mmCIF file of C-alpha atoms in Angstrom:
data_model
loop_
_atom_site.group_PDB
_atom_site.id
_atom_site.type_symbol
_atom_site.label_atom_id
_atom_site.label_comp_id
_atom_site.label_asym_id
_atom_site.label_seq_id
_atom_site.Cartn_x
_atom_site.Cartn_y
_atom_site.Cartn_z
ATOM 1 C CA UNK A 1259 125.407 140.160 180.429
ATOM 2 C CA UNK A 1260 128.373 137.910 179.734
ATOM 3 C CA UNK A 1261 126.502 135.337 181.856
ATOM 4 C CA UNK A 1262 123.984 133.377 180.105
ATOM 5 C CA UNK A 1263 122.451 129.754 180.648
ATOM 6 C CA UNK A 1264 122.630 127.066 178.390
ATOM 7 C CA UNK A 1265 118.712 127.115 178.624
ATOM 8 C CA UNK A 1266 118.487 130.551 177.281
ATOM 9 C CA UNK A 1267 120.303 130.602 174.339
ATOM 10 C CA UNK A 1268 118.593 127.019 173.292
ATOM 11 C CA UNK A 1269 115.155 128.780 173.087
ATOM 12 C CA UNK A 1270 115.871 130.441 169.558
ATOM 13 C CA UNK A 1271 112.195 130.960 168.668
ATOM 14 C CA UNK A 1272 110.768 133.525 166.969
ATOM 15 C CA UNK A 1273 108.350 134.638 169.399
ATOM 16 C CA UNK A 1274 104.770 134.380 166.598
ATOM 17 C CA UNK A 1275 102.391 136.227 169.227
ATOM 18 C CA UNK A 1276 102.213 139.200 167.674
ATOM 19 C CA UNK A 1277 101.722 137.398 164.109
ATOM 20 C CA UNK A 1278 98.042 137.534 164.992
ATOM 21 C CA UNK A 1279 98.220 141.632 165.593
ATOM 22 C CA UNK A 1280 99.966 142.402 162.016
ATOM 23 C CA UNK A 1281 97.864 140.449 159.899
ATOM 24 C CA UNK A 1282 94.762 142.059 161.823
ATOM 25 C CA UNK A 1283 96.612 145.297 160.850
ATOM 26 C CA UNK A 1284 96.803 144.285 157.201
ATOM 27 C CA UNK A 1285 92.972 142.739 157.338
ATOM 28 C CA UNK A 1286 91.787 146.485 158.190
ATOM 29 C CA UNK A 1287 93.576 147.872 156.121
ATOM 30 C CA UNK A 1288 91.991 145.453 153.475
ATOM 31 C CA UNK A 1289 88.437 145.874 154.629
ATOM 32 C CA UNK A 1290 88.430 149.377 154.650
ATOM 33 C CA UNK A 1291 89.837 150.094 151.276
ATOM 34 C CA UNK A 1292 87.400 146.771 149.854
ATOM 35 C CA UNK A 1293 84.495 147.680 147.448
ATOM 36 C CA UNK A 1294 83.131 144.617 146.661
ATOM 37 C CA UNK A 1295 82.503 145.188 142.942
ATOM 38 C CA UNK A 1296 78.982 145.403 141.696
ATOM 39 C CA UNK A 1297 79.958 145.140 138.179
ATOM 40 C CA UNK A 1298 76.601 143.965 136.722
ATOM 41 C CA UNK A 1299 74.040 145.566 134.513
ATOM 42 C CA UNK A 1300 71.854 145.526 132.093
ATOM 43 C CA UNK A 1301 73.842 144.330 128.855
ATOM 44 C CA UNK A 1302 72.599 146.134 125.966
ATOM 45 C CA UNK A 1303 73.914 146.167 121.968
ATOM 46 C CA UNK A 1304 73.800 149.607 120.128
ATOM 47 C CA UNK A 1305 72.927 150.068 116.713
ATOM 48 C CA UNK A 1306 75.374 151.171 114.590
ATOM 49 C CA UNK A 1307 75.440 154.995 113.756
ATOM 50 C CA UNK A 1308 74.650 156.145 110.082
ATOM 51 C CA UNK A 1309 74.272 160.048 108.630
ATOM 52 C CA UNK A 1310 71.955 159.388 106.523
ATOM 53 C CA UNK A 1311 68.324 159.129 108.128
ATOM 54 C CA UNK A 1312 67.044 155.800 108.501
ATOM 55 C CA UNK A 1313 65.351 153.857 106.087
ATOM 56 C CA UNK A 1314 61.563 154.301 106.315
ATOM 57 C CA UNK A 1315 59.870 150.851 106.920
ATOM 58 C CA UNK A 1316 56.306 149.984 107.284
ATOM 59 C CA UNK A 1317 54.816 147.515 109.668
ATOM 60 C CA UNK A 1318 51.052 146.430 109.968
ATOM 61 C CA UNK A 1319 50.143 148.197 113.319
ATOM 62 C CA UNK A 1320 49.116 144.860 114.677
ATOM 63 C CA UNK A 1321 52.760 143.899 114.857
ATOM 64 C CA UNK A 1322 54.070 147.046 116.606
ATOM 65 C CA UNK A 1323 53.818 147.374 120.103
ATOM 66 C CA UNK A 1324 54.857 151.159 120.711
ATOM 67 C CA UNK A 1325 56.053 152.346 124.277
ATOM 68 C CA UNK A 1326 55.972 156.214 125.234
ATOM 69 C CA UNK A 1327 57.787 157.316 128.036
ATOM 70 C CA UNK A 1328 57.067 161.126 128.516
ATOM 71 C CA UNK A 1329 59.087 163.396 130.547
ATOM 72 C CA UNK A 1330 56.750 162.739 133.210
ATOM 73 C CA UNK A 1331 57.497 159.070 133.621
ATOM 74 C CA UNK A 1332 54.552 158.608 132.447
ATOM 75 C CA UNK A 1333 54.071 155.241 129.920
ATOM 76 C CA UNK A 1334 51.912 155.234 126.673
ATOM 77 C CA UNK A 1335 51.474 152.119 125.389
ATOM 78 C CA UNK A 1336 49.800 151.453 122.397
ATOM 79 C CA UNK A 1337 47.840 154.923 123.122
ATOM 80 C CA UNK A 1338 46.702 153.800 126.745
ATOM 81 C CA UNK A 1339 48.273 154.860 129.629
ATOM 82 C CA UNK A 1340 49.885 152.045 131.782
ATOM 83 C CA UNK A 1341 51.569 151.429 134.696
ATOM 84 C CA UNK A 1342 55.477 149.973 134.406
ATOM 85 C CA UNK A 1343 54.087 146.737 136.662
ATOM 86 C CA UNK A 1344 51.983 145.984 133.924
ATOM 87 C CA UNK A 1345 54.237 145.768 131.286
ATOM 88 C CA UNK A 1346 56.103 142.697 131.555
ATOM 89 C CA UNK A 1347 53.047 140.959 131.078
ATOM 90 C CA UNK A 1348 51.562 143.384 128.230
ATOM 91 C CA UNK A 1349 54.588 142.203 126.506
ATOM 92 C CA UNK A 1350 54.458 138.583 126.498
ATOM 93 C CA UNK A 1351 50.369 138.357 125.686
ATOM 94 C CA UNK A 1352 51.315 140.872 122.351
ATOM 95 C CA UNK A 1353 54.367 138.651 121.449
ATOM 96 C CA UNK A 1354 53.157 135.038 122.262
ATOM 97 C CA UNK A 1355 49.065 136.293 121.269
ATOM 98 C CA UNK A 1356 47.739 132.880 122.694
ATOM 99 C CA UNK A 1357 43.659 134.051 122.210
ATOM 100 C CA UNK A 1358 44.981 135.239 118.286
ATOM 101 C CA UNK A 1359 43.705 138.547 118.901
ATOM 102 C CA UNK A 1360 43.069 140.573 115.613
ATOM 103 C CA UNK A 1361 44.901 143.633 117.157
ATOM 104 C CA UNK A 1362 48.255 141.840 118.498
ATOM 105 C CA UNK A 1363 51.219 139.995 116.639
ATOM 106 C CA UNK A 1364 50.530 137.624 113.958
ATOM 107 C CA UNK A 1365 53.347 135.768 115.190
ATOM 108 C CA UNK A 1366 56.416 135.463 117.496
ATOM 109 C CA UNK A 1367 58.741 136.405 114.598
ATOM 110 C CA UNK A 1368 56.429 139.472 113.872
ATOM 111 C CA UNK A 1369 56.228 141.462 116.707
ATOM 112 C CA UNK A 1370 58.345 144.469 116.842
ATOM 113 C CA UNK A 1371 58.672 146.620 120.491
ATOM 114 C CA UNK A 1372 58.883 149.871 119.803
ATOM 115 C CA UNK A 1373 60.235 152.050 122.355
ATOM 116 C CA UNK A 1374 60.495 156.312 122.813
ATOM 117 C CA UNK A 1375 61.346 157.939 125.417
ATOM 118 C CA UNK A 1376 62.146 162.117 126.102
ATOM 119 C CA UNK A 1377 65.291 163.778 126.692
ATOM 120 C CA UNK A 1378 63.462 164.682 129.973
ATOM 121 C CA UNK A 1379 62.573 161.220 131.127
ATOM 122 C CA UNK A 1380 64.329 159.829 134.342
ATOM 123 C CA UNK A 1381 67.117 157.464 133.439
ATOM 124 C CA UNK A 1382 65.597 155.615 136.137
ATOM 125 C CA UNK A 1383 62.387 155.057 134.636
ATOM 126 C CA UNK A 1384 63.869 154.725 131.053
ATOM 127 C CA UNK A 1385 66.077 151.616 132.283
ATOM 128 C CA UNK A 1386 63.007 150.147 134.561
ATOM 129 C CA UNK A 1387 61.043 150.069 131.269
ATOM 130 C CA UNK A 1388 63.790 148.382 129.342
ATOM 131 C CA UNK A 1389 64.139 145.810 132.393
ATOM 132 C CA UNK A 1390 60.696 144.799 132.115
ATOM 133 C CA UNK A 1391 60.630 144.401 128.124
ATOM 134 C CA UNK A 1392 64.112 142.436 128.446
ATOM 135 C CA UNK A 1393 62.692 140.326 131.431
ATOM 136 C CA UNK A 1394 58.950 139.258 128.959
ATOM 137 C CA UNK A 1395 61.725 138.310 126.470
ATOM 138 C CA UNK A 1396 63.440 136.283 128.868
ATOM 139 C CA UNK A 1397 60.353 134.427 129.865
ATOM 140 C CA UNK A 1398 59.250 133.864 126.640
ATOM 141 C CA UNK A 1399 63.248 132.394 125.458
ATOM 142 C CA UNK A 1400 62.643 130.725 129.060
ATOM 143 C CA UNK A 1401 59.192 128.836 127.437
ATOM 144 C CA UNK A 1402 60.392 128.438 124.161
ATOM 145 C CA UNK A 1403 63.420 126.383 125.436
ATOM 146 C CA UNK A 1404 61.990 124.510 127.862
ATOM 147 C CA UNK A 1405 59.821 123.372 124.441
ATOM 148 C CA UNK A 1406 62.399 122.509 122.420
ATOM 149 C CA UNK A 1407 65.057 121.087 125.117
ATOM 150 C CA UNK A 1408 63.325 120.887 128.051
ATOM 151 C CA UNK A 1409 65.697 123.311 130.039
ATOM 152 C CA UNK A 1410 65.838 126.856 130.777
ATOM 153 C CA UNK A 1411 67.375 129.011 128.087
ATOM 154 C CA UNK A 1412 70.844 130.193 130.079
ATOM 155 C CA UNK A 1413 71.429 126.597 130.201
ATOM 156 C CA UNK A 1414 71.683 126.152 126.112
ATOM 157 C CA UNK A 1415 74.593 125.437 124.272
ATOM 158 C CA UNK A 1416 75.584 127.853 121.423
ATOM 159 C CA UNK A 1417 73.227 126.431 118.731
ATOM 160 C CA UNK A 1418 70.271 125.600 120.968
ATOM 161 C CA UNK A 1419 70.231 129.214 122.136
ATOM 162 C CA UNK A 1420 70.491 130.217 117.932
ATOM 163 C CA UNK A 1421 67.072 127.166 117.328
ATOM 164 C CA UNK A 1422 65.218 129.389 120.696
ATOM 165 C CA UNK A 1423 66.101 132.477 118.843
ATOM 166 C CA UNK A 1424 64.960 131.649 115.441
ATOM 167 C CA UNK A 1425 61.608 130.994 116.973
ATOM 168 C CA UNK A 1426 61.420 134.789 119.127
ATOM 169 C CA UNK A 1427 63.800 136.707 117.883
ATOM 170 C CA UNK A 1428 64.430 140.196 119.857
ATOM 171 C CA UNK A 1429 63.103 143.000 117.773
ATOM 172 C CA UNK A 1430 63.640 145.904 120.236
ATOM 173 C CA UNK A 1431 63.400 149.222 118.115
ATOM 174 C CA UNK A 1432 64.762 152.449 119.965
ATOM 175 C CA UNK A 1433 63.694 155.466 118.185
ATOM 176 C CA UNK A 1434 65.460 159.175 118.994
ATOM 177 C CA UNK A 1435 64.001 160.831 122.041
ATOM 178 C CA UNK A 1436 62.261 163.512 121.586
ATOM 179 C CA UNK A 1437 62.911 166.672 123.152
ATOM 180 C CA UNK A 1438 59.893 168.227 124.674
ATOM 181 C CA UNK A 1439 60.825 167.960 128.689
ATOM 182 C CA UNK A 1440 63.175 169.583 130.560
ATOM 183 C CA UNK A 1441 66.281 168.240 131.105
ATOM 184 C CA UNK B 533 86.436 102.048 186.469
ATOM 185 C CA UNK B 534 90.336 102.529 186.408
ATOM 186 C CA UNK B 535 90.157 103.533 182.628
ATOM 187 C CA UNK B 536 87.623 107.197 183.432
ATOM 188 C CA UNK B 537 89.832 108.636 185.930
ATOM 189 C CA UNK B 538 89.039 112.180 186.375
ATOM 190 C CA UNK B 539 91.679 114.490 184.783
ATOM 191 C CA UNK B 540 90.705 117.910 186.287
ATOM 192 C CA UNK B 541 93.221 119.736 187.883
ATOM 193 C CA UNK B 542 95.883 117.872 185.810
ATOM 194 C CA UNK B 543 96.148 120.307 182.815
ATOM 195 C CA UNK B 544 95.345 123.538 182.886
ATOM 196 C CA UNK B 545 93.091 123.989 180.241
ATOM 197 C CA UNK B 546 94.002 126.717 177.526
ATOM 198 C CA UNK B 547 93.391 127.290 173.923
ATOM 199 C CA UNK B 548 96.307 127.428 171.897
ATOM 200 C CA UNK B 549 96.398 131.019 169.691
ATOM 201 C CA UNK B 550 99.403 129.584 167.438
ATOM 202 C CA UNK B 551 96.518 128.561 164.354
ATOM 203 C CA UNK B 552 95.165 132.321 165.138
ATOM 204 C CA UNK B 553 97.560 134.289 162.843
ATOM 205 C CA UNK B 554 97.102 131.514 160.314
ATOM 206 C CA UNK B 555 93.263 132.063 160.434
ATOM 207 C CA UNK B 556 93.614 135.997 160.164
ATOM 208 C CA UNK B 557 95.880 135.563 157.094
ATOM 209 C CA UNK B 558 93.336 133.345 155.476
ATOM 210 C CA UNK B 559 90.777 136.409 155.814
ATOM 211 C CA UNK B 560 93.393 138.507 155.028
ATOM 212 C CA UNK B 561 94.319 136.822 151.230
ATOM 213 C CA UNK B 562 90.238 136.608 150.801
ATOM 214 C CA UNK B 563 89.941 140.314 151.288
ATOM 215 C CA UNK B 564 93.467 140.886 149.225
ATOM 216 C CA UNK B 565 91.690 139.125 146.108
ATOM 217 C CA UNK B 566 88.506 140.587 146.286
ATOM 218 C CA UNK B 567 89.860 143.884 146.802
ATOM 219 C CA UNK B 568 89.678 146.769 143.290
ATOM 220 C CA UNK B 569 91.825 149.250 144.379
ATOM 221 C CA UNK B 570 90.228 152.229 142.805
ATOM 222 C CA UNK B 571 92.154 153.422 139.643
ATOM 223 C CA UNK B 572 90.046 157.070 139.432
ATOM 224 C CA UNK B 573 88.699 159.465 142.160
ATOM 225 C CA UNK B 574 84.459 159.791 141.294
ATOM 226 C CA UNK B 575 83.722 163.286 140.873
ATOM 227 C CA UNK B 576 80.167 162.862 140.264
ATOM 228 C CA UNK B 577 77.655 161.237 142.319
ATOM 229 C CA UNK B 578 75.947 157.808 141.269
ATOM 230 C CA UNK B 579 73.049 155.839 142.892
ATOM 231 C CA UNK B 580 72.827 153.037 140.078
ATOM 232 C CA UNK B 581 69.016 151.964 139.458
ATOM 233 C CA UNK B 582 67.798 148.733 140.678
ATOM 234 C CA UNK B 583 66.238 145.897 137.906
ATOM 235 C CA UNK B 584 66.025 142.662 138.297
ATOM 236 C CA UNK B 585 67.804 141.317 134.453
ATOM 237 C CA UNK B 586 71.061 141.690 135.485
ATOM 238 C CA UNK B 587 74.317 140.093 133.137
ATOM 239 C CA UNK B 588 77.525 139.877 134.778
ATOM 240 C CA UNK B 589 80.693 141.832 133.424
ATOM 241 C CA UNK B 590 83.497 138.980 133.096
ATOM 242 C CA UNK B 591 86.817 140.422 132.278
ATOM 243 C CA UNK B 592 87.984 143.612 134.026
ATOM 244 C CA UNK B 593 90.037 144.763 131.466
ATOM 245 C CA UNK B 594 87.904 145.074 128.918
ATOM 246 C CA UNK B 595 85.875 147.339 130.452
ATOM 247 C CA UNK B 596 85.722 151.005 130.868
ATOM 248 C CA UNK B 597 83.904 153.082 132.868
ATOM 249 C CA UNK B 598 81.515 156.207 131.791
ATOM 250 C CA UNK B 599 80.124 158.141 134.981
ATOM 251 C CA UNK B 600 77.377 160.510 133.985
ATOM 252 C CA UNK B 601 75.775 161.894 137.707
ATOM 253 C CA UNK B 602 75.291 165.237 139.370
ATOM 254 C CA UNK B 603 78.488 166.701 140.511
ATOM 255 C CA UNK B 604 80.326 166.506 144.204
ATOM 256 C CA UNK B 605 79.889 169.684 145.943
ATOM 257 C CA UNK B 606 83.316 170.197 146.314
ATOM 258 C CA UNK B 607 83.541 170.357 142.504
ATOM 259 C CA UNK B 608 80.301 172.427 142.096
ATOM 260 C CA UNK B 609 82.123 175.654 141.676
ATOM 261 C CA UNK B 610 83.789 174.470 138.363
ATOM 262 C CA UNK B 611 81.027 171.732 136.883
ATOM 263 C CA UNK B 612 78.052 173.321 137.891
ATOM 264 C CA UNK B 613 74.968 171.517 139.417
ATOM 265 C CA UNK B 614 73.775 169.725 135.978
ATOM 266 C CA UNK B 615 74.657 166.064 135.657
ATOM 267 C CA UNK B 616 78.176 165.704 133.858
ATOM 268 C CA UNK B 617 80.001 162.958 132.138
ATOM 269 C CA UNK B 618 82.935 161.696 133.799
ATOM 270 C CA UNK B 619 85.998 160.226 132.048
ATOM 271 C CA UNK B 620 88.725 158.731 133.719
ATOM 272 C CA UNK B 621 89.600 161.090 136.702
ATOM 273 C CA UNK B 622 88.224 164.458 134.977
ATOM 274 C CA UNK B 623 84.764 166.017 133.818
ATOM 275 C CA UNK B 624 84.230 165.772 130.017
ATOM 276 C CA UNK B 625 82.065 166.263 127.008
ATOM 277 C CA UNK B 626 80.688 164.491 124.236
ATOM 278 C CA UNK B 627 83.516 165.074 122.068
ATOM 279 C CA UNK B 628 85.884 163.549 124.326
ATOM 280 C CA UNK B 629 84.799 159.919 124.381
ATOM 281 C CA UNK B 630 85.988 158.412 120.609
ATOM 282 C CA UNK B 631 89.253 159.516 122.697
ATOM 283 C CA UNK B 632 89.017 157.775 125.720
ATOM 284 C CA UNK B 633 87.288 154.774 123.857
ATOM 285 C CA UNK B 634 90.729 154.780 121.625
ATOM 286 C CA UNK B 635 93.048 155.202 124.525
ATOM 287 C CA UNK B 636 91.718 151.957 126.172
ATOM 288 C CA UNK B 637 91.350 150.051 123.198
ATOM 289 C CA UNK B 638 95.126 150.516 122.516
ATOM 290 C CA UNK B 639 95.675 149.191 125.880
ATOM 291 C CA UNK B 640 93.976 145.981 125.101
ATOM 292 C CA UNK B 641 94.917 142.788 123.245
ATOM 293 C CA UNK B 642 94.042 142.987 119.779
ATOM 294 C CA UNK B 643 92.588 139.881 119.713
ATOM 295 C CA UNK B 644 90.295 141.165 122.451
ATOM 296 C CA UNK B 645 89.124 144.428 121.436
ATOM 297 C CA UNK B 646 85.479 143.407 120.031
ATOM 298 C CA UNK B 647 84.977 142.037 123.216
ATOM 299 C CA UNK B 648 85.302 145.508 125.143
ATOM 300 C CA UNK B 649 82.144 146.813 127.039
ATOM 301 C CA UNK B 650 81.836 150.227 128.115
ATOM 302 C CA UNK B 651 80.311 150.314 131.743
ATOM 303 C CA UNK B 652 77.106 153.315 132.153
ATOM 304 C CA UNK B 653 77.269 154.193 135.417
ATOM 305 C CA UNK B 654 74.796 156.526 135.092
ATOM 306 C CA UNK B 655 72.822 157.982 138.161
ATOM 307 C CA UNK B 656 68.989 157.112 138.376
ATOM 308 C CA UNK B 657 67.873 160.703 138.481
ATOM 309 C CA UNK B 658 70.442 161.708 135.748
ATOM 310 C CA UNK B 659 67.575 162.689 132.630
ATOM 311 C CA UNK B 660 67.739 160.586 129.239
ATOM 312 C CA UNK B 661 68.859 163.913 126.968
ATOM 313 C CA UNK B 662 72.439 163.113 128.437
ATOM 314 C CA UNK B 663 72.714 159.589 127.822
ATOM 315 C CA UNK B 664 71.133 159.657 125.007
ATOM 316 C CA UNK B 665 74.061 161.630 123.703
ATOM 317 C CA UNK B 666 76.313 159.707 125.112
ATOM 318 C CA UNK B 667 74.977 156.897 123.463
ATOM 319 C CA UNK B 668 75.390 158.661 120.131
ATOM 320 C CA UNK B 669 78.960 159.469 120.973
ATOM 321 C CA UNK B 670 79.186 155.436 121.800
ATOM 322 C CA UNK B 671 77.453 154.626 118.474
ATOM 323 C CA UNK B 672 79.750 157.381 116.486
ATOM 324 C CA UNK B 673 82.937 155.386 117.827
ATOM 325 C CA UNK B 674 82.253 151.857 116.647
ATOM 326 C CA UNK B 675 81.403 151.034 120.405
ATOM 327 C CA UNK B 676 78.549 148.809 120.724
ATOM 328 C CA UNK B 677 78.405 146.967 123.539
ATOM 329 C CA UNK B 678 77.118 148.762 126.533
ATOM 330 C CA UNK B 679 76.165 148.194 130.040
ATOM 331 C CA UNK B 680 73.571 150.073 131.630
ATOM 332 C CA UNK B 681 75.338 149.469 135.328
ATOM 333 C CA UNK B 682 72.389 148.597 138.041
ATOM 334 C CA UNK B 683 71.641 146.604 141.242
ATOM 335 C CA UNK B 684 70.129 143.692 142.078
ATOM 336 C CA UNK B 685 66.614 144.025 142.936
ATOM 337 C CA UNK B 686 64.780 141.570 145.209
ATOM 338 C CA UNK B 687 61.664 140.570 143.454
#
């Protein structure tokens, strides 16, 4: 219309009401294809691989603290059976040995954790064990800093964590499964 | 008192919706950032375990992903019904990983590349024979640092 008032053509607004309805549009769009990310784990370091078998090194039994895991899920631990609840804290009486029991670690920097598991064993059960050993280790770098530094061990710097570790180091020995299960 | 005069009936009392898009765009640029757009279709099925010690991956790019899980009925016919290894978008075997483990190294910064993890995402009911020999393959490739992928348990 040829016709228009002054009014009309003053309002040159872009009219924002439906602003609201695209970025909804965008937002489920968004939502759907979100997967918030659950990128966490357990962080583990491999050995490296050799040909040649490994070296064959003895260790007073007292200092070894061997873990079965048959294809059962069932755990052996130093030739009793044991339930995975129990050992978290199996682990951190053989390590620390506060009663100096003749049959457990001489000391901290002794103890070795032995661990063997079967082709056949549940993945499931096989990381659940590894948890538990990782979390005794955790509460014993846990004590050992709060010792030395009076603070938990995440909250070390650098060299702190190195002084904790000197003290308990890690010695987690995997051995090759064996294969008597069924996969 | 002259000053509390009542005001009802003077205004008609709406809400203004011109802050509204403003506030859906705000939700919108959250979900835009926290968004992974999935690079690679999962073939395999994977219910990650739940433990409690969990360590946080940092950097995206230096990871990559091994799937090890039953697989998907639709792809049943060609994998069978044993768990399988997954690498990038298609099924493979042990002696495909020193190849996949080179492809993304070249991708990454040289600077960077003793920092790369490679990501298990291995199903709980998956047995140990397979990862075990995927941990071989891991170990045969210089690749040491692994992450057993797993959820948060509540304690």
């Amino acid at each position: 219309m040829a016709k228009k008032s002054v009014k009309d053509r003053m309002s040159n607004e872009v009219n924002a009401g439906s602003m609201a309805d695209i970025a909804f549009l965008l937002l489920i769009f968004f939502l759907v294809t979100t997967t918030i990310a659950e990128d966490k784990g357990v962080l583990v370091r491999l050995p490296p691989w050799s040909e040649e078998p490994p070296e064959v090194l003895k260790f007073k039994t007292r200092n070894v603290y061997s873990i079965l895991v048959n294809a059962n899920n069932d755990l052996l631990v130093r030739n009793e059976p044991m339930k995975i609840e129990d050992l978290k804290e199996g682990v951190v009486e053989f390590i620390l040995n506060p009663n100096r029991r003749e049959d457990y670690s001489e000391t901290p920097n002794d103890a070795i954790v032995s661990l063997k598991n079967d082709r056949g064993t549940k993945y499931e059960t096989y990381l659940a064990v590894y948890n538990e050993v990782k979390a005794a280790y955790n509460e014993l770098f846990d004590g050992e800093a709060q010792k030395q530094f009076g603070k938990d061990y995440e909250f070390l710097t650098t060299p702190q964590k190195k002084s904790v570790r000197e003290v308990i180091p890690m010695k987690l020995s995997e051995a090759e499964p064996s294969s008597f299960g069924e996969e | 008192m002259a000053k509390f005069q009542k005001k009802r009936g003077k205004s008609n009392p709406t809400i203004s919706t011109a802050s509204l898009p403003d506030i859906i765009f705000m939700l919108l640029f959250f979900f835009m950032v926290v968004t992974v757009m999935r690079t690679s279709t999962k073939m395999v099925s994977v219910v990650t375990p739940s433990v409690t010690e969990l360590t946080k991956l940092e950097k995206k790019s230096l990871v990559n992903y091994i799937y090890i899980g039953v697989p998907k009925p639709e792809f049943r016919d060609i994998a069978g019904t044993k768990p399988r290894v997954q690498l990038g978008d298609k099924f493979a075997d042990m002696n495909d990983i020193p190849l996949f483990l080179e492809a993304h190294r070249q991708k990454v910064d040289e600077r960077q590349r003793g920092l790369i993890t490679s990501s298990l995402r291995v199903d709980k009911d998956a047995t140990m024979g397979i990862v075990s020999d995927v941990k071989v393959a891991l170990r045969k490739a210089g690749q040491f640092k692994v992450n057993y992928s797993a959820k948060k348990r509540a304690e």
